[in-house]
Coordinates of C-alpha atoms and ligand atoms in Angstrom, one line a residue:
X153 CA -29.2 19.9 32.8
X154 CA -26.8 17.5 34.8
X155 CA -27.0 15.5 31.9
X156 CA -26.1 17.9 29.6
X157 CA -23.3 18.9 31.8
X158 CA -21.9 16.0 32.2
X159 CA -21.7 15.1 28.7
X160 CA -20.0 18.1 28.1
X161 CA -17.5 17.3 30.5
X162 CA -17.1 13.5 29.4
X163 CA -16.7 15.4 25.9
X164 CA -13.9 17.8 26.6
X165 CA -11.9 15.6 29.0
X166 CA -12.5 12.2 26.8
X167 CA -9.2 11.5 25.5
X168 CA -10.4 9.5 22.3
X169 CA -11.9 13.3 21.0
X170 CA -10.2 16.1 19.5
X171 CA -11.0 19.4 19.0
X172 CA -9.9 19.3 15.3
X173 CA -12.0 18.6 12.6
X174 CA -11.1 17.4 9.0
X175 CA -11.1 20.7 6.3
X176 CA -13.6 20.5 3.5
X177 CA -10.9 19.4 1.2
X178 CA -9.9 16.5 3.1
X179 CA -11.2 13.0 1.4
X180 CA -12.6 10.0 3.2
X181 CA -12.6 6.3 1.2
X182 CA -11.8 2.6 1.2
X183 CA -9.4 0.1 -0.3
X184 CA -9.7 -3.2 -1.9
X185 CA -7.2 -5.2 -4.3
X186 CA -8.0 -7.1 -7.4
X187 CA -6.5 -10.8 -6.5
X188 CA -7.7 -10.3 -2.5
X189 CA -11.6 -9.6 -3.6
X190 CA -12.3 -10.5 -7.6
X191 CA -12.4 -14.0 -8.1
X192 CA -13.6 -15.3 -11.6
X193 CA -9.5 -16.0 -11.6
X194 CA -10.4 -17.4 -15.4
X195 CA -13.8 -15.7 -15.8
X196 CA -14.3 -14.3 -19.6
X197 CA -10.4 -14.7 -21.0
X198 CA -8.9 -13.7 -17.8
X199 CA -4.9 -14.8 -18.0
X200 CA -2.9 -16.5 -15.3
X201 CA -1.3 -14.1 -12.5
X202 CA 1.3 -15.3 -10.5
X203 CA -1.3 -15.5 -7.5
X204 CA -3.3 -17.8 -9.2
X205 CA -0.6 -19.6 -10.5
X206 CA 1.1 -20.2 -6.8
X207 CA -1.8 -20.8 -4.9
X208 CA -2.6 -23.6 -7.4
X209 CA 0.9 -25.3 -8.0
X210 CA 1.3 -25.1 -4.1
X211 CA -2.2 -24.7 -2.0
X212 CA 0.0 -25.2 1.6
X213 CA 1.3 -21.7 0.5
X214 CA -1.4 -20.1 2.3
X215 CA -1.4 -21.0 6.1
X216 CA -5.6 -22.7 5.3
X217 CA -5.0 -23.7 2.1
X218 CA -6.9 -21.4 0.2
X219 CA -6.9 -19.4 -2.6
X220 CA -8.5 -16.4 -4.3
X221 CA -9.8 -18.5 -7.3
X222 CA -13.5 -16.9 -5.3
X223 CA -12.6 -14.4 -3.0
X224 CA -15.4 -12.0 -2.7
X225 CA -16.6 -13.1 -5.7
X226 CA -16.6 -9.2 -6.5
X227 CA -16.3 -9.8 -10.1
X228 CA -19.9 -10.7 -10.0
X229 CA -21.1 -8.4 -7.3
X230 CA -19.3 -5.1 -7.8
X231 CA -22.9 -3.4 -7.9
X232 CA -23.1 -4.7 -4.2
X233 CA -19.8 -3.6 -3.4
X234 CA -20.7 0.2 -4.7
X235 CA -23.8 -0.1 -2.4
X236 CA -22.0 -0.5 0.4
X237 CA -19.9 2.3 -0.4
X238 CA -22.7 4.4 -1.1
X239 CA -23.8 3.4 2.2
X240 CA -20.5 4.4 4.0
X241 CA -20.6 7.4 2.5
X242 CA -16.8 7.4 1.3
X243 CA -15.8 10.2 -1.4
X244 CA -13.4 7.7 -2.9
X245 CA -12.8 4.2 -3.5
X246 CA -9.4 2.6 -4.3
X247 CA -9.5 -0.8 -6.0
X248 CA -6.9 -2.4 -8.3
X249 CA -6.7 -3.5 -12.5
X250 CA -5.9 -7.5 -12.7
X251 CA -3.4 -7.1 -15.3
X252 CA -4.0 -10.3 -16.3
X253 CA -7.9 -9.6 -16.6
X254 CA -6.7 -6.3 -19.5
X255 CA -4.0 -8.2 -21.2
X256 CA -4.2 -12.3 -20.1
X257 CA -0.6 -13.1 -21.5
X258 CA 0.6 -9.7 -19.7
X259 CA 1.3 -8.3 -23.3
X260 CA -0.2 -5.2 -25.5
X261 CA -0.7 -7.6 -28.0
X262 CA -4.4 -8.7 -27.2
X263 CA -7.0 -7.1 -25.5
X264 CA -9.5 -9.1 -23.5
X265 CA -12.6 -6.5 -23.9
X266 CA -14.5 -8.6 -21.3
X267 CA -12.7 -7.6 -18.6
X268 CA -12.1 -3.9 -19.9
X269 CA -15.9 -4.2 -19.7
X270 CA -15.9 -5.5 -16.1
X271 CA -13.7 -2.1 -14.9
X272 CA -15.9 -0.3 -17.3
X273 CA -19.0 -1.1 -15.6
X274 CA -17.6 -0.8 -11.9
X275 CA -16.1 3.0 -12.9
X276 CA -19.5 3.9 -14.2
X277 CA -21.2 2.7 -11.0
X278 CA -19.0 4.7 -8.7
X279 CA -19.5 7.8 -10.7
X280 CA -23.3 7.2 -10.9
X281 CA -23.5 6.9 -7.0
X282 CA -20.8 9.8 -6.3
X283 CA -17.4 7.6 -5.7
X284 CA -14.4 8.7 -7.3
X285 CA -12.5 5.9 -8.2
X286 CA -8.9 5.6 -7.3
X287 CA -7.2 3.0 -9.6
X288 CA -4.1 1.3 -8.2
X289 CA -2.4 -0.3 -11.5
X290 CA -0.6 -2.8 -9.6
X291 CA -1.5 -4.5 -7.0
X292 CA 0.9 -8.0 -6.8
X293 CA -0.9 -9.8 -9.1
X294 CA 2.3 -10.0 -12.1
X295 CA 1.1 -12.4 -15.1
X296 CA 2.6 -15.8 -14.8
X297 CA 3.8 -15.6 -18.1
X298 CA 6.4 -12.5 -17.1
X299 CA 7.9 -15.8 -14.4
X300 CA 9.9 -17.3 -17.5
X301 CA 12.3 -14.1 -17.9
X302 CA 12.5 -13.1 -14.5
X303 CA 9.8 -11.1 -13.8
X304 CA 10.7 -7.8 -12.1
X305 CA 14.3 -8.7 -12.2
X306 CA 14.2 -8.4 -16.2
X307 CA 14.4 -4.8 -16.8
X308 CA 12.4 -5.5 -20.0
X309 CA 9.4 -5.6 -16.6
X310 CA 9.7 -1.3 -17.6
X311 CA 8.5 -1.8 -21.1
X312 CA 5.9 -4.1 -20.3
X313 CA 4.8 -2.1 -17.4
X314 CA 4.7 1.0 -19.5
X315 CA 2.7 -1.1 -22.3
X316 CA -0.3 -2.1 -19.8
X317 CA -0.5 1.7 -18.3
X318 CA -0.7 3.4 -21.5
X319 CA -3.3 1.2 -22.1
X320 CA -5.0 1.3 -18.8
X321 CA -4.8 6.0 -18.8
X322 CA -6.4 5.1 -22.5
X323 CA -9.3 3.1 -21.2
X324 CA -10.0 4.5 -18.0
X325 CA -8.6 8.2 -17.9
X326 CA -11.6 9.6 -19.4
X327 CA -12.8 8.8 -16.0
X328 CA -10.3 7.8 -13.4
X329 CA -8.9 10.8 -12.1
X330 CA -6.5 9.5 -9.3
X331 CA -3.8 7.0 -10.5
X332 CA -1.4 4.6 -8.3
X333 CA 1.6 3.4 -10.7
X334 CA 2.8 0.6 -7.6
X335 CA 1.3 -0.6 -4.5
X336 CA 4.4 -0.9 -2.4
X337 CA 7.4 -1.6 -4.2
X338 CA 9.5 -2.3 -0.5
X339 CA 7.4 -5.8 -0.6
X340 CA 7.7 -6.8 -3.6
X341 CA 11.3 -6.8 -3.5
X342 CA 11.9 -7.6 -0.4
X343 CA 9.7 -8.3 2.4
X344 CA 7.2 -11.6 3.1
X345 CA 11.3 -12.7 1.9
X346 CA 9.7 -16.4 1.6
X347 CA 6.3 -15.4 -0.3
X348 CA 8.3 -12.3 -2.6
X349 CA 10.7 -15.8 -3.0
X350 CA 7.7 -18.0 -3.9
X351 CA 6.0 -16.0 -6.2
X352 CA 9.2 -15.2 -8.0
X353 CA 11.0 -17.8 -7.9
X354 CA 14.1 -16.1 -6.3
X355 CA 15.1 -15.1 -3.0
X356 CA 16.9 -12.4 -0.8
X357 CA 20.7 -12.5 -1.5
X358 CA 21.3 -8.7 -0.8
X359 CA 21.3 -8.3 -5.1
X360 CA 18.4 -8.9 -6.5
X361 CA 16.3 -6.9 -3.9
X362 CA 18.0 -3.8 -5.6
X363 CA 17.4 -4.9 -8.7
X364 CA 14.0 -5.3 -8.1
X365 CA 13.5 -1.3 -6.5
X366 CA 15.8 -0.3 -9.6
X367 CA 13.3 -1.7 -12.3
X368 CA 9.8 -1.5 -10.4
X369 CA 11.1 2.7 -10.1
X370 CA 11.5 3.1 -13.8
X371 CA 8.6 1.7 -14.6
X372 CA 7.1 3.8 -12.5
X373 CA 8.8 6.6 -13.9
X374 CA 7.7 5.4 -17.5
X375 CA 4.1 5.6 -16.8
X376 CA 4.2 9.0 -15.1
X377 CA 5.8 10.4 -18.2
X378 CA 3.1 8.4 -20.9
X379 CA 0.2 10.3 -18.6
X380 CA 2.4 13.3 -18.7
X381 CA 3.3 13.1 -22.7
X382 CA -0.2 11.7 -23.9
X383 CA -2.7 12.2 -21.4
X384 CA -2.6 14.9 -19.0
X385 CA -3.4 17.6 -20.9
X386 CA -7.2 15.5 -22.0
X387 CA -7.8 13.6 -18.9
X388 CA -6.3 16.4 -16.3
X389 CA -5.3 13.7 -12.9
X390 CA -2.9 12.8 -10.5
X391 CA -0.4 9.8 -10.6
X392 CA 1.5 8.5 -7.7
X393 CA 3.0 5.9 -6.0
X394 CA 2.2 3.7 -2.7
X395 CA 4.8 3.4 -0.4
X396 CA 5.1 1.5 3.0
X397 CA 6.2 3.5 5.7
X398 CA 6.5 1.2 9.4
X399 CA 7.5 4.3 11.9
X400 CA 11.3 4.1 12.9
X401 CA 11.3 6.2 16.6
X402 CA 15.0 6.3 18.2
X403 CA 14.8 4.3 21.2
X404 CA 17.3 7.1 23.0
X405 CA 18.3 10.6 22.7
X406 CA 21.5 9.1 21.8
X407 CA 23.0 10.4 18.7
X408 CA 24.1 6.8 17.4
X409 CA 19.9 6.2 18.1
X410 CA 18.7 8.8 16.4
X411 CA 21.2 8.5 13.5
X412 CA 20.3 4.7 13.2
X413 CA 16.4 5.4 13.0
X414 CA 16.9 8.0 10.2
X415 CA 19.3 5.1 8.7
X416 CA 16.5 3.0 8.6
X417 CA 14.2 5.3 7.5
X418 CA 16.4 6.0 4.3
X419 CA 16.7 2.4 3.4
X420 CA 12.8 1.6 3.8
X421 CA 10.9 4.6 2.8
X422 CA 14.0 6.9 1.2
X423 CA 15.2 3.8 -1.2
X424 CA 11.5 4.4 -3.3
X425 CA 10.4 8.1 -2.3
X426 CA 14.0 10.0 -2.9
X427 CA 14.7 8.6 -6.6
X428 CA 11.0 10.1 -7.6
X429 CA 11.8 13.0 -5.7
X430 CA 14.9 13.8 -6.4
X431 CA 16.2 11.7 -8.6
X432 CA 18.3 9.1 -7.1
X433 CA 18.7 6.7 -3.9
X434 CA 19.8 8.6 -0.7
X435 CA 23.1 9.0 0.3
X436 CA 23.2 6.8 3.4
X437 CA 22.3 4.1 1.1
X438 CA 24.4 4.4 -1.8
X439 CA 27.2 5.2 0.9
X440 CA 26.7 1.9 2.9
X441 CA 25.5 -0.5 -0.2
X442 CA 28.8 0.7 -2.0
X443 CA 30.8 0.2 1.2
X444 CA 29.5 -3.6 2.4
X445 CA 30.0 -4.3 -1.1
X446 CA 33.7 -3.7 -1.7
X447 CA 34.2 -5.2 1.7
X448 CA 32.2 -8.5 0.5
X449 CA 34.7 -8.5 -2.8
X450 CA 32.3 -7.1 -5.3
X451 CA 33.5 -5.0 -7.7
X452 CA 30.8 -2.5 -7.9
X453 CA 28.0 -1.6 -5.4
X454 CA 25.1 -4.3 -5.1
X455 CA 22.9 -1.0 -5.7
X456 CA 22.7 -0.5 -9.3
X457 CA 23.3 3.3 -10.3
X458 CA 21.5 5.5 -11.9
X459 CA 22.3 7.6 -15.4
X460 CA 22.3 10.9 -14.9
X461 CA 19.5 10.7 -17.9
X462 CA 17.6 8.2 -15.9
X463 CA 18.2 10.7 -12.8
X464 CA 16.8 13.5 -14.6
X465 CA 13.8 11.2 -15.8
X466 CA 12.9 9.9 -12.4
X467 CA 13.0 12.9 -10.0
X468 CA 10.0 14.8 -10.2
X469 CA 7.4 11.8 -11.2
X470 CA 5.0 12.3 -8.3
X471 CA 2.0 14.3 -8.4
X472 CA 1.4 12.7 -4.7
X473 CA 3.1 10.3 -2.2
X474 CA 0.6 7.3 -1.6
X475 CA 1.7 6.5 2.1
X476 CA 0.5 2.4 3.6
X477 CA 1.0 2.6 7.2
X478 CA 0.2 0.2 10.2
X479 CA 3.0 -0.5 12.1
X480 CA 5.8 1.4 14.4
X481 CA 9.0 0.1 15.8
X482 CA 12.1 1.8 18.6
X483 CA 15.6 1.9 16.8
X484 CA 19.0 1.6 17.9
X485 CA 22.1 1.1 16.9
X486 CA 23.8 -1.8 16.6
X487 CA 28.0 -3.1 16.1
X488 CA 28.3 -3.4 12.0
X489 CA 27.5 -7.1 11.0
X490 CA 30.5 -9.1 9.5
X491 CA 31.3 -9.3 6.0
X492 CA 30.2 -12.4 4.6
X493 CA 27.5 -13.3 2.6
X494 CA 25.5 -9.8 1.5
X495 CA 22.6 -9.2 2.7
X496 CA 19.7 -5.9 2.3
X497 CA 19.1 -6.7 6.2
X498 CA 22.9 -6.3 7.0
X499 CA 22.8 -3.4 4.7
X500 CA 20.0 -1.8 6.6
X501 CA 21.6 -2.3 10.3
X502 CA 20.0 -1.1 13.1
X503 CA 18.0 -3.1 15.8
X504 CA 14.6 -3.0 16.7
X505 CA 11.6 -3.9 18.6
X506 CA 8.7 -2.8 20.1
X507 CA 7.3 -0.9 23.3
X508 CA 6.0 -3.4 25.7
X509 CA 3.5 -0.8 26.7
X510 CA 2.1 -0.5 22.8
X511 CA -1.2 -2.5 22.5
X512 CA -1.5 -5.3 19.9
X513 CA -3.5 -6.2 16.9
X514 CA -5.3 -9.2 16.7
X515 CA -2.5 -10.3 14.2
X516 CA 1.0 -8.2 13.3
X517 CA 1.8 -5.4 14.8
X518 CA 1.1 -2.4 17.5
X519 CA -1.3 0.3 18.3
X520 CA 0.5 3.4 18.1
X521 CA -0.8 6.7 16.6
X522 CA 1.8 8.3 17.0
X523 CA 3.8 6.5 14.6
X524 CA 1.6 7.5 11.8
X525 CA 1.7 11.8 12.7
X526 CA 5.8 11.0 13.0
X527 CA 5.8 9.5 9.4
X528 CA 3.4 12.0 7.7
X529 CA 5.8 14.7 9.4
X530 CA 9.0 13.0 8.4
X531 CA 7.9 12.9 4.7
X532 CA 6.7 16.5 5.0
X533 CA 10.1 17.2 5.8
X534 CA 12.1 15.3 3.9
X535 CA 10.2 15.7 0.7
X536 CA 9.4 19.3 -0.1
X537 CA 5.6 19.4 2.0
X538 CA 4.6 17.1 -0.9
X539 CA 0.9 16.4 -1.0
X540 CA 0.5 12.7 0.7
X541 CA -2.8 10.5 0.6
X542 CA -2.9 7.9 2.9
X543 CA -3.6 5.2 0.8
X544 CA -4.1 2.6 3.6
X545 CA -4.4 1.9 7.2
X546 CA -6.3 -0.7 9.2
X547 CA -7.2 -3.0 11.6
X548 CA -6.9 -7.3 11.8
X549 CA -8.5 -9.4 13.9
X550 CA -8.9 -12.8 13.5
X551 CA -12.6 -13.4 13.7
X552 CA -14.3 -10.9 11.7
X553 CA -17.1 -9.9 14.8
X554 CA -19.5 -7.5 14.0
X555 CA -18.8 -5.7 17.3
X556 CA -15.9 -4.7 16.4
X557 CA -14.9 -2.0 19.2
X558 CA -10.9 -3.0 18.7
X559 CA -11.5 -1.8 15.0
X560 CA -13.5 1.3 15.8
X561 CA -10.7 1.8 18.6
X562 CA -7.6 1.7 16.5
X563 CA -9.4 4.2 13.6
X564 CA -10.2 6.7 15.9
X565 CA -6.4 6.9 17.6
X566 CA -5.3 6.7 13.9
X567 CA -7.6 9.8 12.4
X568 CA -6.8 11.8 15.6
X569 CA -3.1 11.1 14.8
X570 CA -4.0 12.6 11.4
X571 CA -5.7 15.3 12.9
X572 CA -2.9 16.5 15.0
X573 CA -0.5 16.0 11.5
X574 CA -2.7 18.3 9.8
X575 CA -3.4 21.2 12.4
X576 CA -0.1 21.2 14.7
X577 CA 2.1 20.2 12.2
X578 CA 0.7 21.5 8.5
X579 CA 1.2 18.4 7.0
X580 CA -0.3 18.9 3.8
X581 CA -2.2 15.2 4.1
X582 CA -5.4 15.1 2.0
X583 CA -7.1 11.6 2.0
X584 CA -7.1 8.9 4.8
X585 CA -8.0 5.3 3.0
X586 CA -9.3 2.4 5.5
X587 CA -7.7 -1.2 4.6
X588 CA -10.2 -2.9 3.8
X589 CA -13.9 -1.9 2.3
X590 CA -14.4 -6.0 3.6
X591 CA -12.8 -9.1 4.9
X592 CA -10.6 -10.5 2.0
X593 CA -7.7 -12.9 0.6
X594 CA -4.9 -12.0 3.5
X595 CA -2.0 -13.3 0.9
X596 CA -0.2 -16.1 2.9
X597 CA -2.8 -15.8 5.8
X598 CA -5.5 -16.3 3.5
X599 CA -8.8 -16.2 5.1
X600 CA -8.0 -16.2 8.4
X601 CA -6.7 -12.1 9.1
X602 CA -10.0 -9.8 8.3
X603 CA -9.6 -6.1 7.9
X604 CA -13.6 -5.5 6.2
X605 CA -15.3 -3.0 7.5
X606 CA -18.1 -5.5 6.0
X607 CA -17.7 -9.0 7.3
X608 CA -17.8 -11.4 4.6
X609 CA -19.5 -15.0 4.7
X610 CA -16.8 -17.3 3.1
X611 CA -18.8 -20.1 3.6
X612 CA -21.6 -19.7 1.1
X613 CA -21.7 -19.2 -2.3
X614 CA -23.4 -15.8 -1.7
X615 CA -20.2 -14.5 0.0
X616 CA -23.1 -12.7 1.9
X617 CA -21.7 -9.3 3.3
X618 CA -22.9 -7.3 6.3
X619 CA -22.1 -4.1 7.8
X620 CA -19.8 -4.6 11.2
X621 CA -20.2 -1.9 14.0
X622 CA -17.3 0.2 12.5
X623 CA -19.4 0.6 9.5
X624 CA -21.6 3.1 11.9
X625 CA -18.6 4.8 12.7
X626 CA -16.4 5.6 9.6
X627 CA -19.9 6.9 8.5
X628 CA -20.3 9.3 11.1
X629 CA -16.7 10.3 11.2
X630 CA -17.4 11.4 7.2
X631 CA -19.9 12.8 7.9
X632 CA -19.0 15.0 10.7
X633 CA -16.0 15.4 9.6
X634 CA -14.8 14.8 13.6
X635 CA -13.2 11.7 15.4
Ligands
PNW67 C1 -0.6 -4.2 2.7 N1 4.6 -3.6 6.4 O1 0.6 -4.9 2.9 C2 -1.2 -4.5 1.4 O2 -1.2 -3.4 0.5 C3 -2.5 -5.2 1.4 O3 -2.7 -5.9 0.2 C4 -2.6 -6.0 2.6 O4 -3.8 -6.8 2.6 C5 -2.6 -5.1 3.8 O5 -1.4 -4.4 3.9 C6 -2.8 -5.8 5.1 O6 -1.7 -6.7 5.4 C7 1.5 -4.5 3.8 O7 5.5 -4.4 6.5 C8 2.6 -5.3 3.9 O8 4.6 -2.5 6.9 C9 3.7 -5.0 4.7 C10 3.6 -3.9 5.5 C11 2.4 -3.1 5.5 C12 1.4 -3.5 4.6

């Protein structure tokens, strides 16, 4: 009986619980990306991305030299990797298409039917064991052969994007019900400024990262209208973007704070979501873009414009907002910078830092829940109580532990911040997506920052995986539907 009371008191006063639990509708997975966990970089007719292609022309890219020419070696043990799904107990799974795995020169014009078989195979698994797959379409990994024209900064990028998702709805759609056009436009254009620069061969001027957001949105806007035009009314899904969203918070009451955190808000978040919204970039960025420009001796505004026929075909292309989130940061304003050379980070403004009193990672950034409620109400807000999945959130550490109470920490503050979103502030949030299903290819940290929910044994050939102590938990919180 003094047990019993006791744990009922440790229960109701325990901080870390909540009284909420998630509604029935509310879905539970994992995240992976093609480059970070495939391998087999030329397994079966698989073309050259521009992942492969950097990490080989320059191994010291990566801060231990290594690569994803292996990874996980998930192109040979996906039915491994829908065990351990199975296991977890996840509704959903979101993985990425290699582009260069469909099309290996990046073009319509030949079909590798090996890897079509690969995605084939992995679909059918999920469904067989319950898992809904969740297909982003691009995940970083651009074909090498795109590098000789410019990439993304060649607005021809729209045509060939459109191309590969036609063809990617036409393979898949029968099956895949949840699509993801972009993960994270913001960083391909313009963060990671010297691994964006790298890959592409260009680097942050203040021009080309609008170029970049101008072309990367119409292709998006392309593909939502080919699944509108040619394949909704069969195949009946959703198609959305993934956008990054690190929490600006005022740091004051001030006015000029809490202006310059919206400010900042508008050219991170707004610069993507308000064109597929409503149809073009927000005001306080065409306003200050146009302005820095003239001042800098331009003759038009570094931020390309819109037609109003390109308006008209952007807003609306959302069925969802994909929302990454890990990271929180106090605003305030700061005296305009000079007028010299133009730069998007002069452009933005602002200052910021972080709360002392925030815990760390293991690697970037802070714990701070709150962060992540602020940002699913601020998009509520601002966009029309659109539906949001959270597409990604998650934990690094640097030595992939089994006991990995940090992890199991951070996920629980994060879930109870999406808790409070959905029952104090009606945030119409349906899915919350853990970063990652296992420890994988960290970009430029390669090996070294692990976000798995499975550790993964780089060291053999196996790439042996096993279940860390958070496994346990995300289990029980899917099952219980409670923090
Ligand atoms: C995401 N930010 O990148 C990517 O989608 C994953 O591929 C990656 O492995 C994961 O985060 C962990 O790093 C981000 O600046 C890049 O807020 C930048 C930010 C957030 C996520």
């Amino acid at each position: 009986m003094k047990l019993l009371l006791s744990a009922i008191l440790l229960y109701t006063i325990s901080p870390t619980k909540s009284q909420w639990s998630f509604p029935d509708d509310f879905k539970f997975g994992v995240a992976t990306a093609a480059y970070q966990i495939e391998g087999g970089w030329n397994a079966d007719g698989k073309g050259v991305n521009v992942w492969d292609h950097l990490t080989h022309t320059n191994p010291n890219f990566t801060i231990d030299n290594s690569n994803g020419d292996i990874a996980c070696d998930s192109y040979h043990k996906w039915q491994e990797d829908v065990q351990m799904l199975k296991n977890l107990g996840v509704d959903f799974y979101r993985f990425s298409l290699s582009w260069t795995r469909i099309l290996p020169q990046g073009f319509a014009s030949e079909i590798n039917t090996a890897g079509v078989q690969y995605y084939n195979n992995l679909i059918d698994e999920l469904i067989a064991n319950g898992i809904e797959p969740c297909v982003t379409l691009f995940h970083w990994d651009s074909p090498q052969m795109f590098s000789s024209f410019g990439g993304y900064y060649n607005p021809v990028f729209v045509d060939l994007f459109a191309n590969y998702a036609r063809i990617a709805f036409k393979l898949f759609g029968d099956r895949v019900k949840t699509w993801i056009t972009f993960n994270e436009p913001k960083v391909v254009c313009q963060d990671y400024n010297e691994f964006m620069g790298l890959v592409n061969e260009v680097y942050p001027n203040g021009v080309i990262e609008y170029l970049c957001t101008h072309d990367l949105l119409k292709a998006h806007a392309e593909a939502y209208h080919i699944y509108d035009n040619e394949f909704r009314a069969q195949q009946n899904g959703k198609v959305g973007i993934t956008l990054n969203f690190e929490w600006s918070e005022p740091a004051s009451v001030k006015s000029e704070d809490v202006e310059a955190a919206e400010q900042r808000r508008q050219f991170e978040f707004g610069l993507f979501a308000s064109p597929i919204v409503y149809g073009n970039y927000p005001e306080v960025v065409i306003k200050r873009v146009a302005h820095r420009s003239k001042r800098e001796g331009f003759p038009h505004s570094r931020l390309p414009k819109f037609t109003l026929t390109e308006q008209l075909k952007l807003k609306g292309t959302y069925d969802f907002i994909g929302l990454n989130h890990y990271n929180s940061w106090l605003v305030k304003a700061s005296p305009e910078q000079p007028f010299g050379e133009p730069s998007y980070d002069k452009d933005v403004g602002t200052e910021r830092f972080v709360d002392p009193s925030w815990e760390d990672t293991e690697w970037d950034g802070k714990i701070a829940p709150f962060g992540l409620q602020n940002s699913l109400k601020w998009i509520k807000a601002t966009y029309k109580n659109s539906l949001i999945l959270i597409t990604e959130n998650g934990y690094p550490d640097k030595t992939g532990t089994l006991e990995d109470n940090r992890r199991i920490n951070f996920l629980r503050q994060y879930l109870n911040a999406t808790l409070q979103a959905i029952h104090q502030d009606q945030v119409n949030v349906k899915a919350y997506t853990v970063w990652s299903l296992m420890d994988n290819f960290e970009w430029a940290q390669g090996f070294t920052v692990k976000f798995g929910l499975y550790n993964v044994d780089f060291t053999t050939n196996e790439r042996t995986r096993t279940a860390k102590k958070s496994v346990e938990y995300y289990r029980s919180v899917i099952k219980d539907r409670v923090v």
